[in-house]
């Protein structure tokens, strides 16, 4: 029972007493009829409100399932009232938060529910950090026409929207991961290559002249580059730290490096640290879709308060790990086994 209902109840009870005394004193039949109606009306009001409360429904949707900063995520709330009774006193409480930084703050909005109408509201939100944004409908409250009783229901409906970092240029150049010289026919800074050609692609500024397929380029009248097969174990490995103090910059750096490598047709790996089991899952990245899935996996992990926790754990689990790039904040550090 809501405390806000008590003033209305007291006022209504006083009104009934007033008509009761009037009926007894004046002995008028119409006053007796009004008194009877006043006694019956609360029951009717509560019954109608309960009927509507069981039938109203709320839906959540979003025009874009994924957004990139600085784009604003938009939540669409749809409220349906299929009954004959309009209500102006329906309250919804909701939360909107980044799962990395749960706030626990509730927001309340009052909705007018017209009879046989569907109300659609659009909520654009400003976001300052990448991560998994969660919009959740906590509960709904609806008070009958006379404000005698407030119905309450837990909705527990939510919608998640991943927000990717803003795309920014980065000057990252991977270090040489093997002993072959740069003059080797099959040298590649991202890892050792085999002699098997995986594909032929268009020339990208920065490609080595040794990799140009001259015969095919002359035939096609365009510069084409040979792409060699690479052992997955020799591909670049990135280890992002989900340290709370630097998590936004870490995600931004990882995203910038990943986009650059994808455009260079590089295959690389991201080691995702699962703090609940203190283990790692490696995601192989070929294209933007792989990168999105890797970021989704990262967004569901819990950030931690210990700096370099992922790196120290990785070195403990895999003492012969070879080499990897630790990303923490805006720094990218090459870590090699000794």
XYZ file of C-alpha atoms in Angstrom:
338
model
C 0.000 0.000 0.000
C 1.366 3.425 -0.939
C 1.499 6.107 1.738
C 0.452 8.631 -0.915
C -2.934 6.905 -1.002
C -3.769 7.733 2.620
C -4.652 11.446 2.130
C -7.145 10.475 -0.570
C -8.629 7.784 1.656
C -8.994 10.132 4.585
C -10.585 12.801 2.405
C -12.985 10.278 0.909
C -13.901 8.884 4.341
C -14.692 12.394 5.597
C -16.887 12.951 2.553
C -18.801 9.746 3.279
C -19.280 10.821 6.906
C -20.552 14.186 5.698
C -23.187 12.566 3.483
C -24.005 10.061 6.225
C -24.769 12.851 8.697
C -26.683 14.707 5.999
C -28.783 11.637 5.239
C -29.575 11.095 8.933
C -30.308 14.761 9.634
C -32.275 15.689 6.510
C -33.723 12.233 5.794
C -33.536 12.818 2.037
C -33.620 9.765 -0.263
C -31.271 11.285 -2.858
C -28.621 11.761 -0.142
C -28.968 8.088 0.735
C -28.469 7.191 -2.928
C -25.373 9.414 -3.141
C -24.046 7.806 0.032
C -24.535 4.347 -1.459
C -22.731 5.396 -4.648
C -19.855 6.822 -2.637
C -19.498 3.506 -0.842
C -19.594 1.484 -4.075
C -17.325 3.746 -6.187
C -14.010 2.724 -4.541
C -14.714 -0.930 -5.274
C -15.514 -0.119 -8.919
C -12.435 2.104 -9.238
C -10.097 -0.545 -7.853
C -11.680 -3.303 -9.983
C -11.311 -1.285 -13.204
C -7.726 -0.368 -12.381
C -6.874 -3.992 -11.688
C -8.472 -5.032 -14.979
C -6.341 -2.546 -16.903
C -3.186 -3.250 -14.904
C -3.245 -6.917 -15.882
C -3.444 -6.021 -19.587
C -1.110 -3.089 -20.145
C 2.236 -4.036 -21.602
C 5.635 -2.415 -22.147
C 8.133 -3.212 -24.891
C 11.730 -2.115 -25.466
C 13.505 -1.815 -28.801
C 16.361 0.074 -30.437
C 16.829 1.283 -34.034
C 20.509 0.257 -33.897
C 21.742 -2.847 -32.105
C 25.294 -1.474 -31.966
C 26.560 2.106 -31.949
C 29.988 3.693 -32.152
C 30.972 6.790 -30.229
C 30.064 9.631 -30.456
C 26.778 8.307 -31.849
C 23.948 8.397 -29.318
C 22.200 5.119 -28.485
C 18.427 5.406 -28.739
C 15.948 3.353 -26.717
C 12.334 3.099 -27.902
C 9.756 2.457 -25.177
C 6.314 1.280 -26.285
C 3.429 1.299 -23.795
C 0.210 -0.458 -24.815
C -3.178 0.009 -23.156
C -5.730 -2.270 -24.884
C -8.526 -1.485 -22.395
C -11.368 1.052 -22.487
C -10.024 2.965 -19.494
C -7.476 5.800 -19.700
C -4.937 6.294 -16.907
C -2.883 9.420 -16.231
C -1.205 8.090 -13.122
C 1.042 5.282 -14.398
C 4.672 5.420 -13.230
C 7.637 3.537 -14.676
C 11.011 3.247 -12.977
C 14.058 2.427 -15.089
C 17.856 2.348 -15.011
C 20.354 3.279 -17.689
C 23.963 2.423 -16.975
C 27.251 1.129 -18.321
C 27.753 -2.437 -17.096
C 31.393 -1.584 -16.326
C 30.215 1.173 -13.990
C 26.836 0.223 -12.457
C 25.233 3.204 -10.765
C 22.139 1.657 -9.203
C 20.248 4.926 -9.699
C 16.574 4.681 -10.579
C 14.695 7.118 -12.787
C 10.940 7.564 -12.687
C 8.730 8.687 -15.544
C 4.961 9.283 -15.476
C 3.107 8.026 -18.553
C -0.415 8.887 -19.731
C -2.038 5.675 -20.939
C -4.943 6.566 -23.210
C -7.696 4.035 -23.854
C -7.008 1.699 -26.779
C -3.799 3.579 -27.602
C -0.123 2.760 -27.960
C 2.347 5.313 -26.660
C 5.856 5.371 -28.166
C 8.715 7.280 -26.561
C 12.288 7.684 -27.843
C 15.125 8.142 -25.363
C 18.467 9.328 -26.833
C 21.318 9.018 -24.330
C 24.683 10.714 -24.182
C 27.540 8.290 -23.503
C 31.046 9.241 -22.463
C 32.648 5.784 -22.308
C 32.498 2.623 -24.408
C 30.979 -0.495 -22.938
C 27.757 -2.465 -22.711
C 24.885 -0.110 -21.987
C 21.941 -1.607 -20.149
C 18.481 -0.043 -20.173
C 16.221 -1.887 -17.753
C 12.584 -1.396 -16.805
C 12.450 -2.112 -13.094
C 8.769 -1.845 -12.195
C 5.452 -0.165 -12.981
C 2.925 1.392 -10.640
C -0.668 2.248 -11.487
C -3.163 3.937 -9.151
C -6.919 3.616 -9.519
C -9.091 6.604 -10.466
C -9.862 7.583 -6.862
C -6.275 7.030 -5.678
C -7.377 4.395 -3.209
C -4.966 1.658 -4.201
C -1.677 1.513 -6.127
C -0.866 -1.658 -8.052
C 2.772 -2.625 -8.383
C 4.516 -5.083 -10.702
C 8.170 -5.971 -11.251
C 8.865 -5.892 -14.996
C 12.517 -6.990 -15.144
C 12.757 -6.109 -18.831
C 16.069 -4.992 -20.251
C 17.799 -4.050 -23.463
C 21.552 -4.073 -24.038
C 23.356 -1.901 -26.571
C 27.120 -2.276 -27.072
C 28.866 1.043 -27.639
C 32.153 0.736 -29.518
C 34.948 3.265 -29.087
C 35.377 6.099 -31.514
C 37.559 5.211 -34.478
C 40.878 7.049 -34.227
C 44.167 6.826 -36.143
C 47.058 5.153 -34.349
C 50.758 4.875 -35.172
C 51.225 1.316 -33.917
C 53.841 -0.713 -35.824
C 54.351 -4.328 -34.647
C 57.864 -5.336 -33.711
C 59.672 -8.134 -35.537
C 58.576 -11.400 -33.989
C 61.179 -13.711 -35.592
C 64.733 -13.798 -36.803
C 64.223 -13.539 -40.529
C 65.622 -10.427 -42.139
C 63.372 -7.855 -43.712
C 64.883 -8.742 -47.063
C 63.551 -12.275 -46.831
C 61.049 -13.071 -49.518
C 58.469 -14.118 -46.968
C 59.158 -11.657 -44.179
C 56.171 -10.133 -42.436
C 56.280 -8.117 -39.212
C 53.086 -9.725 -37.980
C 54.538 -13.243 -37.844
C 56.280 -15.949 -39.800
C 54.721 -16.673 -43.173
C 54.639 -19.818 -45.210
C 55.383 -19.952 -48.922
C 51.709 -20.590 -49.704
C 49.814 -17.660 -51.145
C 46.469 -17.314 -49.418
C 45.019 -14.637 -51.699
C 45.846 -11.692 -53.924
C 44.502 -8.313 -52.949
C 44.763 -4.683 -54.009
C 47.827 -2.724 -53.015
C 47.569 -0.736 -49.781
C 50.018 2.120 -49.125
C 52.674 0.716 -46.807
C 52.805 -2.758 -48.407
C 56.307 -4.006 -49.214
C 57.448 -3.889 -52.798
C 58.618 -7.536 -52.511
C 55.019 -8.670 -52.016
C 53.679 -7.155 -55.243
C 52.528 -9.757 -57.742
C 54.133 -8.116 -60.788
C 52.931 -10.504 -63.473
C 49.296 -10.388 -62.368
C 49.518 -6.633 -61.790
C 50.688 -6.114 -65.362
C 47.886 -8.308 -66.676
C 45.177 -6.574 -64.585
C 46.665 -3.108 -65.029
C 46.523 -2.550 -61.277
C 48.905 -3.133 -58.366
C 48.103 -6.428 -56.619
C 49.795 -7.803 -53.506
C 50.406 -11.412 -52.502
C 48.937 -12.389 -49.116
C 50.691 -15.380 -47.587
C 49.426 -17.977 -45.179
C 50.553 -17.435 -41.630
C 50.630 -19.841 -38.723
C 47.977 -18.792 -36.218
C 50.430 -19.291 -33.368
C 52.690 -16.652 -34.928
C 49.969 -14.055 -35.337
C 49.855 -10.931 -33.198
C 48.359 -11.439 -29.753
C 46.857 -8.531 -27.807
C 46.097 -8.674 -24.107
C 43.812 -5.808 -22.981
C 43.801 -4.966 -19.275
C 40.347 -4.305 -17.818
C 41.832 -2.209 -15.033
C 39.081 0.154 -13.830
C 41.182 3.297 -13.823
C 42.182 2.903 -17.492
C 39.443 0.772 -19.000
C 38.008 3.437 -21.348
C 41.451 4.279 -22.792
C 42.332 0.579 -23.039
C 39.251 -0.170 -25.120
C 39.912 2.866 -27.303
C 43.506 1.776 -27.964
C 42.542 -1.822 -28.663
C 39.839 -0.713 -31.091
C 42.140 1.668 -32.956
C 44.858 -0.991 -33.365
C 42.321 -3.619 -34.411
C 40.725 -1.446 -37.087
C 44.158 -0.603 -38.499
C 45.185 -4.274 -38.709
C 41.859 -5.331 -40.227
C 42.274 -2.749 -42.980
C 45.742 -4.122 -43.602
C 44.178 -7.592 -43.998
C 46.065 -8.862 -40.960
C 44.833 -11.767 -38.831
C 45.469 -11.314 -35.109
C 44.238 -12.533 -31.745
C 42.766 -10.918 -28.641
C 43.169 -12.703 -25.301
C 40.045 -12.037 -23.235
C 40.627 -12.321 -19.493
C 37.763 -13.978 -17.593
C 38.147 -12.828 -14.011
C 35.538 -15.234 -12.652
C 37.663 -18.274 -13.591
C 41.029 -16.475 -13.867
C 41.455 -17.828 -17.382
C 41.676 -16.659 -20.967
C 39.757 -17.151 -24.199
C 41.443 -16.140 -27.427
C 39.392 -14.551 -30.175
C 40.800 -14.749 -33.711
C 40.079 -11.554 -35.606
C 39.699 -11.581 -39.395
C 37.131 -8.861 -39.976
C 34.950 -6.259 -38.222
C 32.348 -8.870 -37.279
C 34.992 -10.892 -35.406
C 36.098 -7.708 -33.693
C 32.529 -6.898 -32.624
C 32.123 -10.353 -31.090
C 35.432 -9.961 -29.248
C 34.328 -6.613 -27.817
C 31.004 -8.111 -26.766
C 32.922 -10.777 -24.858
C 35.078 -8.076 -23.257
C 32.033 -6.034 -22.251
C 30.636 -8.934 -20.244
C 33.816 -9.261 -18.149
C 34.234 -7.601 -14.783
C 36.811 -4.820 -14.499
C 39.324 -5.127 -11.678
C 41.238 -2.865 -9.304
C 44.666 -4.510 -9.680
C 46.968 -3.074 -12.386
C 48.528 -5.599 -14.820
C 46.374 -8.436 -13.447
C 45.753 -9.958 -16.891
C 49.454 -9.894 -17.818
C 50.670 -11.479 -14.573
C 47.965 -14.150 -14.746
C 48.778 -14.923 -18.384
C 52.490 -15.289 -17.585
C 51.673 -17.647 -14.713
C 49.353 -19.861 -16.753
C 51.512 -19.842 -19.907
C 55.179 -19.621 -18.844
C 56.293 -20.304 -22.432
C 53.925 -17.842 -23.992
C 56.252 -16.414 -26.645
C 55.308 -12.752 -27.056
C 52.203 -10.615 -26.764
C 51.194 -6.974 -26.663
C 49.739 -5.771 -23.391
C 47.299 -2.884 -23.806
C 46.716 -0.749 -20.748
C 45.318 2.726 -21.171
C 46.904 4.333 -24.224
C 50.083 2.223 -23.936
C 50.918 -0.851 -26.000
C 53.802 -2.810 -24.457
C 55.509 -5.801 -26.050
C 56.070 -8.577 -23.506
C 58.385 -11.436 -24.444
C 59.206 -14.621 -22.594
C 62.696 -14.902 -21.155
